[in-house]
Every structure is written in C-alpha cells, then in structure tokens.
Short mmCIF file of C-alpha atoms and ligand atoms in Angstrom, two decimals:
data_model
loop_
_atom_site.label_atom_id
_atom_site.label_comp_id
_atom_site.label_asym_id
_atom_site.label_seq_id
_atom_site.Cartn_x
_atom_site.Cartn_y
_atom_site.Cartn_z
CA UNK A 1 12.80 7.20 -45.08
CA UNK A 2 10.06 8.32 -42.77
CA UNK A 3 6.44 7.44 -43.52
CA UNK A 4 3.77 9.23 -41.53
CA UNK A 5 -0.01 9.39 -41.61
CA UNK A 6 -1.76 12.75 -41.32
CA UNK A 7 -5.40 13.67 -41.56
CA UNK A 8 -5.18 17.07 -43.27
CA UNK A 9 -4.23 17.55 -46.91
CA UNK A 10 -1.55 20.27 -46.91
CA UNK A 11 0.58 19.94 -50.01
CA UNK A 12 2.68 23.05 -49.36
CA UNK A 13 5.75 21.40 -47.85
CA UNK A 14 6.08 18.62 -50.39
CA UNK A 15 7.93 18.35 -53.71
CA UNK A 16 5.29 16.04 -55.08
CA UNK A 17 1.66 15.05 -54.64
CA UNK A 18 0.78 11.45 -55.46
CA UNK A 19 -2.86 10.74 -56.23
CA UNK A 20 -3.78 7.06 -56.40
CA UNK A 21 -6.68 6.46 -58.78
CA UNK A 22 -8.70 3.36 -57.98
CA UNK A 23 -10.51 1.25 -60.53
CA UNK A 24 -14.22 1.93 -60.78
CA UNK A 25 -14.12 5.15 -58.80
CA UNK A 26 -15.72 8.28 -60.12
CA UNK A 27 -13.25 10.66 -61.72
CA UNK A 28 -15.48 13.63 -61.01
CA UNK A 29 -14.17 13.77 -57.42
CA UNK A 30 -10.63 14.12 -58.68
CA UNK A 31 -11.32 16.74 -61.26
CA UNK A 32 -13.02 18.97 -58.76
CA UNK A 33 -9.92 18.91 -56.56
CA UNK A 34 -7.30 18.70 -59.30
CA UNK A 35 -8.79 20.40 -62.37
CA UNK A 36 -5.41 20.57 -64.16
CA UNK A 37 -5.25 16.78 -64.30
CA UNK A 38 -8.60 16.18 -65.96
CA UNK A 39 -7.61 16.85 -69.55
CA UNK A 40 -4.38 14.83 -69.69
CA UNK A 41 -5.91 11.96 -67.66
CA UNK A 42 -8.89 11.74 -70.00
CA UNK A 43 -6.63 11.86 -73.01
CA UNK A 44 -4.60 8.97 -71.59
CA UNK A 45 -7.90 7.15 -70.91
CA UNK A 46 -6.85 6.39 -67.34
CA UNK A 47 -9.09 3.88 -65.61
CA UNK A 48 -7.19 3.29 -62.40
CA UNK A 49 -5.49 0.08 -63.52
CA UNK A 50 -2.16 -0.84 -61.93
CA UNK A 51 0.62 0.35 -64.22
CA UNK A 52 -1.10 3.52 -65.42
CA UNK A 53 0.63 6.74 -64.46
CA UNK A 54 0.55 10.40 -65.38
CA UNK A 55 3.23 12.86 -64.34
CA UNK A 56 2.33 16.49 -64.57
CA UNK A 57 4.32 19.48 -63.38
CA UNK A 58 2.33 22.45 -62.17
CA UNK A 59 4.31 25.60 -62.89
CA UNK A 60 1.87 27.69 -60.96
CA UNK A 61 2.19 25.57 -57.80
CA UNK A 62 5.82 24.55 -58.39
CA UNK A 63 5.02 20.96 -57.67
CA UNK A 64 4.95 17.59 -59.38
CA UNK A 65 1.61 15.78 -59.53
CA UNK A 66 1.55 12.03 -60.06
CA UNK A 67 -1.75 10.40 -60.87
CA UNK A 68 -1.16 6.66 -60.46
CA UNK A 69 -3.39 3.67 -61.20
CA UNK A 70 -4.12 1.98 -57.86
CA UNK A 71 -6.15 -1.08 -58.93
CA UNK A 72 -8.94 -2.50 -56.79
CA UNK A 73 -9.74 -0.46 -53.70
CA UNK A 74 -8.59 -2.24 -50.56
CA UNK A 75 -6.67 -5.01 -52.36
CA UNK A 76 -3.34 -5.82 -50.70
CA UNK A 77 -1.72 -7.34 -53.83
CA UNK A 78 -2.63 -4.16 -55.71
CA UNK A 79 -1.32 -1.99 -52.85
CA UNK A 80 2.07 -3.73 -53.22
CA UNK A 81 2.26 -3.01 -56.92
CA UNK A 82 0.98 0.53 -56.43
CA UNK A 83 3.68 1.27 -53.85
CA UNK A 84 6.35 -0.20 -56.11
CA UNK A 85 5.22 1.98 -59.01
CA UNK A 86 4.93 5.10 -56.90
CA UNK A 87 8.41 4.67 -55.50
CA UNK A 88 9.88 4.12 -58.97
CA UNK A 89 8.25 7.36 -60.17
CA UNK A 90 9.40 9.32 -57.12
CA UNK A 91 12.96 8.13 -57.51
CA UNK A 92 13.01 8.72 -61.26
CA UNK A 93 11.88 12.26 -60.61
CA UNK A 94 14.37 12.72 -57.74
CA UNK A 95 11.63 13.63 -55.29
CA UNK A 96 12.73 14.06 -51.65
CA UNK A 97 9.38 14.53 -49.93
CA UNK A 98 5.97 13.45 -51.16
CA UNK A 99 2.39 13.43 -50.03
CA UNK A 100 0.11 10.60 -51.14
CA UNK A 101 -3.54 11.59 -51.08
CA UNK A 102 -6.11 8.78 -51.01
CA UNK A 103 -9.39 10.33 -52.11
CA UNK A 104 -11.32 7.06 -52.53
CA UNK A 105 -13.63 6.21 -49.61
CA UNK A 106 -12.36 2.64 -49.15
CA UNK A 107 -13.07 0.49 -47.19
CA UNK A 108 -9.40 -0.25 -46.62
CA UNK A 109 -8.52 -3.35 -44.62
CA UNK A 110 -6.52 -2.65 -41.46
CA UNK A 111 -3.35 -3.94 -43.10
CA UNK A 112 -3.61 -1.67 -46.15
CA UNK A 113 -1.45 0.98 -44.53
CA UNK A 114 1.19 -1.52 -43.38
CA UNK A 115 1.33 -2.96 -46.89
CA UNK A 116 1.85 0.46 -48.41
CA UNK A 117 4.55 1.26 -45.87
CA UNK A 118 6.29 -2.08 -46.51
CA UNK A 119 6.48 -1.75 -50.26
CA UNK A 120 7.36 1.93 -50.27
CA UNK A 121 10.29 1.13 -47.97
CA UNK A 122 11.29 -2.01 -49.85
CA UNK A 123 11.50 -0.06 -53.09
CA UNK A 124 13.47 2.80 -51.58
CA UNK A 125 16.56 0.62 -51.43
CA UNK A 126 19.69 0.10 -53.48
CA UNK A 127 22.95 -1.58 -52.61
CA UNK A 128 25.52 0.96 -53.73
CA UNK A 129 28.23 0.58 -51.14
CA UNK A 130 30.79 -0.17 -53.84
CA UNK A 131 29.70 2.50 -56.32
CA UNK A 132 31.07 5.98 -56.53
CA UNK A 133 27.75 7.30 -57.75
CA UNK A 134 25.27 6.77 -54.89
CA UNK A 135 21.54 6.57 -55.50
CA UNK A 136 19.18 9.19 -54.21
CA UNK A 137 16.44 8.09 -51.85
CA UNK A 138 13.05 9.47 -50.95
CA UNK A 139 13.29 11.02 -47.47
CA UNK A 140 9.73 11.36 -46.35
CA UNK A 141 6.25 10.30 -47.43
CA UNK A 142 3.08 11.54 -45.84
CA UNK A 143 -0.08 9.47 -46.31
CA UNK A 144 -3.41 11.26 -46.17
CA UNK A 145 -6.78 9.51 -46.38
CA UNK A 146 -9.59 11.88 -47.29
CA UNK A 147 -12.29 9.76 -45.73
CA UNK A 148 -11.08 8.34 -42.45
CA UNK A 149 -10.71 4.65 -43.05
CA UNK A 150 -7.29 3.10 -43.06
CA UNK A 151 -6.52 2.61 -39.38
CA UNK A 152 -3.30 2.42 -37.52
CA UNK A 153 -1.13 5.50 -37.97
CA UNK A 154 0.57 4.51 -34.70
CA UNK A 155 1.33 1.11 -36.18
CA UNK A 156 3.67 2.74 -38.66
CA UNK A 157 6.37 3.16 -36.02
CA UNK A 158 6.31 -0.57 -35.28
CA UNK A 159 6.37 -1.28 -38.98
CA UNK A 160 9.49 0.86 -39.35
CA UNK A 161 11.27 -1.46 -36.89
CA UNK A 162 10.50 -4.51 -39.02
CA UNK A 163 11.54 -2.69 -42.19
CA UNK A 164 14.83 -1.63 -40.62
CA UNK A 165 15.56 -5.28 -39.92
CA UNK A 166 14.61 -6.24 -43.48
CA UNK A 167 17.05 -3.64 -44.76
CA UNK A 168 19.80 -4.89 -42.47
CA UNK A 169 19.28 -8.42 -43.80
CA UNK A 170 19.36 -7.20 -47.41
CA UNK A 171 22.63 -5.37 -46.77
CA UNK A 172 24.14 -8.43 -45.14
CA UNK A 173 23.13 -10.74 -48.00
CA UNK A 174 24.27 -8.27 -50.67
CA UNK A 175 27.60 -7.73 -48.93
CA UNK A 176 30.56 -9.42 -50.61
CA UNK A 177 31.78 -12.90 -49.68
CA UNK A 178 35.28 -11.63 -48.88
CA UNK A 179 33.70 -9.79 -45.95
CA UNK A 180 30.82 -12.05 -44.98
CA UNK A 181 32.55 -15.16 -43.65
CA UNK A 182 31.37 -17.40 -40.81
CA UNK A 183 33.50 -15.16 -38.52
CA UNK A 184 31.66 -12.05 -39.70
CA UNK A 185 28.26 -13.72 -39.27
CA UNK A 186 29.22 -14.79 -35.75
CA UNK A 187 30.19 -11.18 -35.03
CA UNK A 188 26.85 -9.91 -36.40
CA UNK A 189 24.98 -12.34 -34.12
CA UNK A 190 27.14 -11.27 -31.17
CA UNK A 191 26.39 -7.60 -31.85
CA UNK A 192 22.63 -8.32 -31.80
CA UNK A 193 22.96 -10.34 -28.62
CA UNK A 194 24.72 -7.41 -26.92
CA UNK A 195 22.33 -4.81 -28.27
CA UNK A 196 19.10 -6.59 -27.34
CA UNK A 197 20.29 -8.54 -24.31
CA UNK A 198 19.83 -11.94 -25.99
CA UNK A 199 21.65 -15.12 -25.04
CA UNK A 200 24.13 -16.41 -27.62
CA UNK A 201 26.01 -19.71 -27.77
CA UNK A 202 28.81 -19.78 -30.34
CA UNK A 203 30.20 -23.15 -31.30
CA UNK A 204 33.36 -23.18 -33.40
CA UNK A 205 35.56 -26.11 -34.45
CA UNK A 206 36.35 -27.25 -30.90
CA UNK A 207 32.73 -27.33 -29.70
CA UNK A 208 31.51 -28.73 -33.01
CA UNK A 209 33.97 -31.63 -32.66
CA UNK A 210 32.98 -32.24 -29.06
CA UNK A 211 29.28 -32.33 -29.98
CA UNK A 212 29.55 -34.41 -33.15
CA UNK A 213 28.41 -31.62 -35.49
CA UNK A 214 30.00 -33.48 -38.36
CA UNK A 215 27.98 -32.00 -41.20
CA UNK A 216 29.31 -28.52 -40.49
CA UNK A 217 32.85 -29.85 -39.96
CA UNK A 218 32.79 -31.73 -43.28
CA UNK A 219 31.36 -28.90 -45.38
CA UNK A 220 33.59 -26.28 -43.73
CA UNK A 221 36.74 -28.39 -43.82
CA UNK A 222 38.49 -26.69 -46.72
CA UNK A 223 37.80 -23.10 -45.70
CA UNK A 224 40.38 -21.04 -43.87
CA UNK A 225 37.47 -19.74 -41.75
CA UNK A 226 36.12 -22.26 -39.24
CA UNK A 227 32.47 -23.31 -39.52
CA UNK A 228 30.12 -22.30 -36.73
CA UNK A 229 26.82 -23.18 -35.14
CA UNK A 230 25.20 -20.20 -33.44
CA UNK A 231 22.24 -20.33 -31.08
CA UNK A 232 20.66 -16.99 -30.29
CA UNK A 233 17.71 -16.88 -27.90
CA UNK A 234 15.02 -14.32 -27.20
CA UNK A 235 13.14 -15.47 -24.10
CA UNK A 236 10.61 -12.96 -22.77
CA UNK A 237 9.02 -13.63 -19.39
CA UNK A 238 5.74 -15.48 -19.47
CA UNK A 239 6.09 -16.70 -23.08
CA UNK A 240 3.68 -19.56 -23.67
CA UNK A 241 5.02 -20.73 -27.00
CA UNK A 242 8.52 -21.66 -28.10
CA UNK A 243 9.67 -21.51 -31.70
CA UNK A 244 13.00 -22.60 -33.13
CA UNK A 245 14.13 -20.90 -36.35
CA UNK A 246 16.94 -22.52 -38.32
CA UNK A 247 18.85 -20.82 -41.14
CA UNK A 248 21.28 -22.08 -43.78
CA UNK A 249 24.40 -19.95 -43.59
CA UNK A 250 26.73 -21.01 -46.38
CA UNK A 251 28.64 -17.75 -46.74
CA UNK A 252 29.86 -18.86 -50.14
CA UNK A 253 28.83 -21.95 -52.08
CA UNK A 254 31.41 -22.84 -54.71
CA UNK A 255 30.00 -26.37 -54.75
CA UNK A 256 33.10 -27.90 -53.12
CA UNK A 257 34.93 -30.57 -55.14
CA UNK A 258 31.74 -30.88 -57.23
CA UNK A 259 32.58 -27.37 -58.33
CA UNK A 260 29.68 -25.31 -59.67
CA UNK A 261 29.90 -24.71 -63.43
CA UNK A 262 29.88 -21.46 -65.38
CA UNK A 263 27.56 -18.76 -64.13
CA UNK A 264 25.88 -20.81 -61.40
CA UNK A 265 28.43 -19.61 -58.84
CA UNK A 266 27.83 -15.93 -59.44
CA UNK A 267 25.05 -15.42 -56.89
CA UNK A 268 26.35 -17.82 -54.27
CA UNK A 269 27.29 -15.13 -51.77
CA UNK A 270 23.55 -15.19 -51.06
CA UNK A 271 23.62 -18.78 -49.80
CA UNK A 272 23.62 -17.46 -46.21
CA UNK A 273 20.29 -15.68 -46.65
CA UNK A 274 18.45 -18.14 -44.38
CA UNK A 275 20.81 -17.42 -41.48
CA UNK A 276 20.61 -13.66 -42.11
CA UNK A 277 16.80 -13.83 -42.00
CA UNK A 278 16.92 -15.74 -38.72
CA UNK A 279 19.04 -12.91 -37.26
CA UNK A 280 16.63 -10.28 -38.59
CA UNK A 281 13.60 -12.03 -37.10
CA UNK A 282 15.30 -12.39 -33.69
CA UNK A 283 16.13 -8.67 -33.70
CA UNK A 284 12.59 -7.73 -34.68
CA UNK A 285 11.03 -10.06 -32.08
CA UNK A 286 13.18 -8.49 -29.37
CA UNK A 287 12.57 -4.90 -30.48
CA UNK A 288 8.81 -5.43 -30.75
CA UNK A 289 8.78 -7.39 -27.46
CA UNK A 290 6.72 -10.20 -29.03
CA UNK A 291 5.36 -12.56 -26.35
CA UNK A 292 6.97 -15.73 -27.78
CA UNK A 293 10.25 -17.45 -27.04
CA UNK A 294 12.31 -17.63 -30.22
CA UNK A 295 15.54 -19.58 -30.61
CA UNK A 296 17.49 -18.86 -33.77
CA UNK A 297 20.07 -21.33 -35.02
CA UNK A 298 22.51 -20.51 -37.81
CA UNK A 299 24.59 -23.20 -39.53
CA UNK A 300 27.60 -21.37 -40.94
CA UNK A 301 30.32 -22.61 -43.29
CA UNK A 302 32.05 -21.89 -46.59
CA UNK A 303 31.74 -24.62 -49.21
CA UNK A 304 35.03 -24.60 -51.15
CA UNK A 305 37.22 -27.11 -52.96
CA UNK A 306 40.74 -27.60 -51.57
CA UNK A 307 43.22 -29.98 -50.02
CA UNK A 308 41.11 -30.59 -46.96
CA UNK A 309 37.78 -30.61 -48.75
CA UNK A 310 35.26 -33.36 -47.98
CA UNK A 311 34.75 -35.75 -50.86
CA UNK A 312 32.08 -37.63 -52.73
CA UNK A 313 32.06 -41.10 -51.20
CA UNK A 314 32.73 -39.86 -47.66
CA UNK A 315 30.26 -40.89 -44.97
CA UNK A 316 29.23 -38.51 -42.19
CA UNK A 317 27.92 -39.77 -38.85
CA UNK A 318 25.48 -37.38 -37.15
CA UNK A 319 24.92 -36.73 -33.49
CA UNK A 320 21.61 -38.64 -33.65
CA UNK A 321 23.41 -41.72 -34.97
CA UNK A 322 22.28 -41.44 -38.59
CA UNK A 323 24.89 -41.79 -41.32
CA UNK A 324 24.92 -39.97 -44.64
CA UNK A 325 26.85 -40.83 -47.79
CA UNK A 326 28.17 -37.82 -49.72
CA UNK A 327 27.03 -38.25 -53.30
CA UNK A 328 27.67 -34.62 -54.25
CA UNK A 329 29.54 -31.96 -52.28
CA UNK A 330 27.30 -29.27 -53.80
CA UNK A 331 24.32 -30.59 -51.83
CA UNK A 332 25.92 -29.09 -48.73
CA UNK A 333 22.99 -27.14 -47.31
CA UNK A 334 21.12 -30.20 -46.03
CA UNK A 335 24.36 -31.49 -44.45
CA UNK A 336 24.93 -28.41 -42.27
CA UNK A 337 21.21 -28.01 -41.60
CA UNK A 338 21.01 -31.59 -40.28
CA UNK A 339 23.36 -30.62 -37.42
CA UNK A 340 21.34 -27.50 -36.63
CA UNK A 341 18.00 -29.37 -36.80
CA UNK A 342 19.26 -32.05 -34.39
CA UNK A 343 20.21 -29.28 -31.94
CA UNK A 344 16.92 -27.43 -32.46
CA UNK A 345 14.87 -30.60 -31.84
CA UNK A 346 16.84 -31.35 -28.64
CA UNK A 347 15.49 -28.10 -27.21
CA UNK A 348 11.93 -29.52 -27.59
CA UNK A 349 10.37 -26.36 -29.05
CA UNK A 350 6.69 -26.31 -30.07
CA UNK A 351 7.81 -26.12 -33.69
CA UNK A 352 10.84 -25.74 -35.94
CA UNK A 353 10.79 -23.45 -38.97
CA UNK A 354 13.82 -23.66 -41.20
CA UNK A 355 14.77 -21.37 -44.11
CA UNK A 356 17.34 -22.19 -46.74
CA UNK A 357 18.44 -21.37 -50.26
CA UNK A 358 18.43 -25.12 -50.69
CA UNK A 359 17.72 -26.21 -54.25
CA UNK A 360 18.00 -24.89 -57.78
CA UNK A 361 14.93 -26.99 -58.60
CA UNK A 362 12.64 -24.77 -56.51
CA UNK A 363 13.66 -21.82 -58.71
CA UNK A 364 12.57 -23.81 -61.76
CA UNK A 365 9.31 -24.84 -60.09
CA UNK A 366 8.19 -21.60 -58.43
CA UNK A 367 10.35 -18.75 -59.76
CA UNK A 368 11.24 -15.70 -57.70
CA UNK A 369 7.88 -14.81 -56.10
CA UNK A 370 6.91 -17.97 -54.25
CA UNK A 371 9.04 -19.89 -51.77
CA UNK A 372 8.40 -23.61 -51.40
CA UNK A 373 6.73 -24.67 -48.15
CA UNK A 374 7.26 -28.26 -47.02
CA UNK A 375 5.41 -29.18 -43.86
CA UNK A 376 3.54 -32.22 -42.55
CA UNK A 377 1.75 -30.32 -39.78
CA UNK A 378 -1.54 -28.96 -41.13
CA UNK A 379 -1.79 -26.43 -38.33
CA UNK A 380 1.69 -25.04 -38.85
CA UNK A 381 1.41 -24.85 -42.63
CA UNK A 382 -2.00 -23.12 -42.42
CA UNK A 383 -0.57 -20.46 -40.10
CA UNK A 384 2.44 -19.93 -42.35
CA UNK A 385 0.28 -19.66 -45.47
CA UNK A 386 -1.89 -17.08 -43.74
CA UNK A 387 1.15 -15.03 -42.75
CA UNK A 388 2.34 -15.30 -46.35
CA UNK A 389 -0.87 -13.81 -47.75
CA UNK A 390 -0.78 -11.01 -45.19
CA UNK A 391 2.87 -10.10 -45.68
CA UNK A 392 3.15 -10.60 -49.44
CA UNK A 393 6.05 -13.01 -48.91
CA UNK A 394 4.25 -15.78 -50.72
CA UNK A 395 4.50 -19.50 -50.11
CA UNK A 396 3.42 -22.44 -52.22
CA UNK A 397 2.86 -25.72 -50.46
CA UNK A 398 4.75 -28.75 -51.77
CA UNK A 399 4.28 -32.37 -50.69
CA UNK A 400 6.56 -34.48 -48.47
CA UNK A 401 5.38 -37.91 -49.62
CA UNK A 402 6.62 -40.98 -47.72
CA UNK A 403 6.58 -42.83 -51.07
CA UNK A 404 9.66 -40.89 -52.16
CA UNK A 405 11.71 -41.71 -49.10
CA UNK A 406 13.40 -44.70 -50.72
CA UNK A 407 15.22 -42.42 -53.15
CA UNK A 408 17.16 -40.71 -50.35
CA UNK A 409 18.41 -44.04 -48.95
CA UNK A 410 22.06 -44.94 -49.63
CA UNK A 411 23.63 -48.32 -50.39
CA UNK A 412 26.51 -47.72 -47.97
CA UNK A 413 24.90 -45.47 -45.32
CA UNK A 414 21.45 -44.70 -43.93
CA UNK A 415 20.90 -41.75 -46.28
CA UNK A 416 22.60 -40.06 -49.21
CA UNK A 417 22.71 -36.32 -49.82
CA UNK A 418 22.10 -36.26 -53.60
CA UNK A 419 21.57 -38.27 -56.82
CA UNK A 420 17.88 -38.51 -56.07
CA UNK A 421 16.73 -38.57 -59.72
CA UNK A 422 13.89 -36.09 -59.93
CA UNK A 423 11.84 -34.06 -57.44
CA UNK A 424 15.05 -32.88 -55.81
CA UNK A 425 13.44 -30.05 -53.81
CA UNK A 426 10.92 -32.47 -52.30
CA UNK A 427 13.53 -35.10 -51.55
CA UNK A 428 15.79 -32.48 -49.96
CA UNK A 429 12.81 -31.68 -47.71
CA UNK A 430 12.44 -35.38 -46.87
CA UNK A 431 16.13 -35.48 -46.01
CA UNK A 432 15.80 -32.57 -43.56
CA UNK A 433 12.71 -34.17 -42.07
CA UNK A 434 14.91 -37.07 -40.90
CA UNK A 435 16.64 -34.81 -38.36
CA UNK A 436 13.75 -33.10 -36.61
CA UNK A 437 12.48 -35.94 -34.40
CA UNK A 438 8.83 -35.53 -33.47
CA UNK A 439 8.76 -31.72 -33.46
CA UNK A 440 6.31 -30.13 -35.95
CA UNK A 441 8.57 -28.95 -38.75
CA UNK A 442 8.34 -26.55 -41.70
CA UNK A 443 11.04 -26.24 -44.33
CA UNK A 444 10.95 -23.14 -46.51
CA UNK A 445 13.09 -23.24 -49.65
CA UNK A 446 13.96 -19.61 -50.46
CA UNK A 447 16.45 -20.32 -53.26
CA UNK A 448 14.27 -18.40 -55.73
CA UNK A 449 13.00 -15.61 -53.50
CA UNK A 450 16.02 -14.60 -51.40
CA UNK A 451 18.02 -13.02 -54.18
CA UNK A 452 16.72 -11.62 -57.48
CA UNK A 453 18.75 -11.66 -60.68
CA UNK A 454 16.45 -8.92 -61.97
CA UNK A 455 13.58 -6.86 -60.52
CA UNK A 456 10.12 -8.46 -60.29
CA UNK A 457 6.56 -7.10 -60.17
CA UNK A 458 6.77 -5.62 -56.69
CA UNK A 459 10.51 -5.28 -56.02
CA UNK A 460 12.28 -2.83 -58.28
CA UNK A 461 15.81 -3.65 -57.16
CA UNK A 462 17.73 -6.81 -58.00
CA UNK A 463 19.77 -8.64 -55.36
CA UNK A 464 18.79 -9.52 -51.80
CA UNK A 465 15.13 -9.26 -50.82
CA UNK A 466 15.16 -10.12 -47.10
CA UNK A 467 12.41 -12.65 -47.93
CA UNK A 468 11.24 -14.35 -44.75
CA UNK A 469 11.66 -11.55 -42.21
CA UNK A 470 8.22 -10.01 -42.73
CA UNK A 471 6.65 -13.46 -43.20
CA UNK A 472 7.99 -14.79 -39.90
CA UNK A 473 7.37 -11.63 -37.90
CA UNK A 474 3.74 -11.82 -39.08
CA UNK A 475 3.63 -15.52 -38.16
CA UNK A 476 5.04 -14.85 -34.67
CA UNK A 477 2.65 -11.95 -34.10
CA UNK A 478 -0.34 -14.22 -34.79
CA UNK A 479 0.92 -17.20 -32.79
CA UNK A 480 -1.45 -18.34 -30.04
N1 BES B 501 22.87 -23.17 -52.78
C1 BES B 501 22.49 -24.12 -53.75
C2 BES B 501 21.04 -23.94 -54.24
C3 BES B 501 20.73 -22.68 -55.01
C4 BES B 501 20.68 -22.71 -56.39
C5 BES B 501 20.42 -21.50 -54.37
C6 BES B 501 20.36 -21.56 -57.10
C7 BES B 501 20.10 -20.36 -55.08
C8 BES B 501 20.06 -20.37 -56.46
C9 BES B 501 22.60 -25.53 -53.19
O1 BES B 501 23.61 -25.71 -52.25
C10 BES B 501 22.92 -26.43 -54.33
O2 BES B 501 23.99 -26.32 -54.87
N2 BES B 501 21.98 -27.32 -54.67
C11 BES B 501 22.15 -28.22 -55.72
C12 BES B 501 21.98 -29.62 -55.18
C13 BES B 501 22.33 -30.72 -56.13
C14 BES B 501 23.83 -30.78 -56.33
C15 BES B 501 21.84 -32.03 -55.58
C16 BES B 501 21.08 -27.93 -56.77
O3 BES B 501 19.92 -27.69 -56.38
O4 BES B 501 21.39 -27.93 -57.94
MN1 MN B 502 25.47 -26.18 -53.14
ZN1 ZN B 503 24.16 -24.05 -51.20
#
C-alpha cells in the first residue's frame, strides 16, 4: 500500500473519502463542506469519540464517505486507534483507494503522520499464504491536511522502509514451523547480508562445539536441524555508538522432554520472534543508513523431545565458566540466550538489548499490549521507554531485584534454569543478567506482544505483530 501526503483536496480519483472527526471540534465546518453528512451524523449524535463511525454512500458523487471519530486532536494513542478503525472500514467496504481529509486545525505533533502511516499499514495485513481465498488490501491512501500542520510528507518514504521490514518479520513469524527451521533462518540472515552488504558469521554444530556454545547444543540436540548462532553486523563509517541486539530463535518450542501440555504448544512456531525482529532491525538500520553500529545475534534451535534430547538433571557448562542445572527442558530460551549474551558481551558494545518470547508469566502480568522491560541501567531504560511511547510498542518496566537471586541458584551447579517458585519472568531476567558481564543490558520479554491469539485495540489481525522492530528503530534513531 502506498501512503502519500498531498495539500489539495481532490476527491475525484478515490473510491472513498475518510473524514476524521475530532472531539471538541465544531461540526459547522464539516457541514459546510459535506452537507449530506450533517443529518445522519446528528442523528447518530457523533461527538468525535474513537469508535464512532458513519458510512454513507453518495449516489450523486458515486463515492463512499466515512465520517470517523478521531478522538483528541494530536493524540498519538488516539491516532493509532483511528487508523485501525479506518482500515477496518476500508477493508470491509473493499475500498482500493481512499483519501483521508483532516479538516481540524491541529496542532499535530510531528510524529502524528508517522503514527497514522504505521497503523494504517499494520492493519492492511493478513497472513493468507495457505488460503485459497486471499484477502483484499487497500492499495493507496492519500492524506490531506486542510490547515498545513502535520509535517513530514517526505518522511513517509522512510517510514515505508520500516513498515516493509515489519511486514517481512510478521510473515516470517507467521510462516509454518515445517519451513522455518534454524537452516531457513540462517538462509534469511544470509540473504539480508548479501542484499545490504552486511557481515555475517554463521556458527553451526562444529563452530558451536569449538566455542563451547553448550546451551544451543543442548537445546538443539534432538532436532534433525542443527542449532545455529548467527552474528550479523551493520557497521557504518564513523559510527560513535555500538549496540548489540540479541534475539531468541527457537523455531519451534515443543518443551523438549518436559513436553508442553494441551493447547500451549499451538502458538510455539512464534518462539523465534525475537530473532526475526533482530533481522528486521538490522535491515532497517542498513536501509535507512542509521549512524550507529548494530550487531545482531540470533540463537537458533528447535526444542523437541527425542532420543538425543537434553534432560532434566543435566548440567551445562558455559563458555564463561558458569554451570547451569537443567530443572525443566521447557525453560530453553534462557539457555540458548546465555550463549548469545556471552558472545555479545565479548564484543564490548555500549549496550546489549535482548528480545525473547521468554515466559508465559509475562503474558499473565502484562497481556498482549505491553512487553516487560528488565534493565538495571537507568539511562538505557529511559531511552527505551521513550521510544516505546513514540512508536506505540509499549513497555512496562519490571524490577531485577538482587534479593531474588538466591532462587536461581542450584544445589548441584552455579545456577538452575527453572523451578524458581514465583516471579518467574523476573527471575528469568536475573538469569540472563548473569551472562552479560558489565555491559549495560536490557531484556525485553515479548511473549505476550509478539503473537496475538486474537486482535487487540490497535491491531485488527491475529498472529505475528513484528513487535520490537518499530520500537528499536526509534531507539536507534534517537541514540546519541
Ligand atoms: N516459549 C515459552 C514462553 C512463552 C509462553 C511464549 C507463552 C509465548 C507464549 C518458553 O520457552 C517457556 O516455555 N517458558 C516456560 C518456562 C517454565 C517451564 C519455567 C513458561 O514460562 O511457562
Ligand atoms: Mn519453552
Ligand atoms: Zn520457548
């Protein structure tokens, strides 16, 4: 879909005209320009609240008019919900090209336009690769602001790059686990490296053994596809800051010998979302030529039961000398991430940001609209929280209290990977924190936000969300 900004209101070439109606704005302006809408809008007592909508077909002009409640003028959270609603209406009505006409004077913050573009794009998506009946998408939306105000029409092209990467990540996470194996992920990383001239190091069984990457080897032991540790680097000239991004890439999480029960396995093709997001951010950073060095690490394995499977009671020795007792083979994410975090920290970056669909408990705590942020660096967490507000990929800060450390200590090894008895998201964060040395570290638990069982208030499609790509691109853009 193409989104463009124009200054003149010329509805002729469009199937549909969308008119956002802001709260507290004077209807009289509308009615002068769109007299046909006055009567039905008054009868519906429209006030401009989010959720209100009026569809009206003009026979005379052969065009659909949509009057849509737009909430508070200039509010980004309202812009997200407005865009979601507009896109649902356009798709319901099988509209191909639309013009959205903002009559209210604003002021609109600079990011209002980006936010609209983001959520229009995000809601013009379905995963229908395996369906005979394909969905219809909106092809083009033109945004017109009556009073000049919302800046940055040129920014829309840059935004389209980010949104293309978000879409690629969503497709990759929605794709089936028969296709998306560690081999396929390695191939996807290799394709990006070729396309954008990035440096890629691919470690498979042989290199993992040589380098003591024993978490990946244990978790991946029973799969017919070897585990992998990928390191993809974007290193522009003159970059002053270096960031390492680490992603959990369990391409399917059956739980291992501690097999997942009942329905809990159904969505576990999405357990590689962290690694997919890392790939998307690297692509976006390269395509936007961001002035930061970014190293993306993906820890890839399939967690399956089988003859060679690792077992509860096993002890893994890590490359940094720490030992971990396996209490539960379903707590596999932290085991593969430990390897990747050791490698990331060895590169001495300015910071490490790690994303993982790590714990079911974070879904219980925060649901599907906030990811858990665990970070002991005030500066890093503040910057991430700011990027979250700006992008709409929301974070909620959780503690990493030293007082809880004793519950991750094992009787037979230095640490254990599970049986923590309460606060399991926090203790999983404490576990990861053991492998990052002195580098400022943020762990983002995206178990609730990466993949939706059903639509939420601003995403109308279930399945993969690409959560983290827009957040981290925003973070990298603002990095000083
Ligand atoms: N991949 C899961 C976490 C998860 C749960 C992601 C639900 C998305 C939705 C993770 O590997 C896992 O199985 N975690 C267990 C750990 C437990 C066995 C200590 C959990 O949180 O239940
Ligand atoms: Mn698991
Ligand atoms: Zn998992």
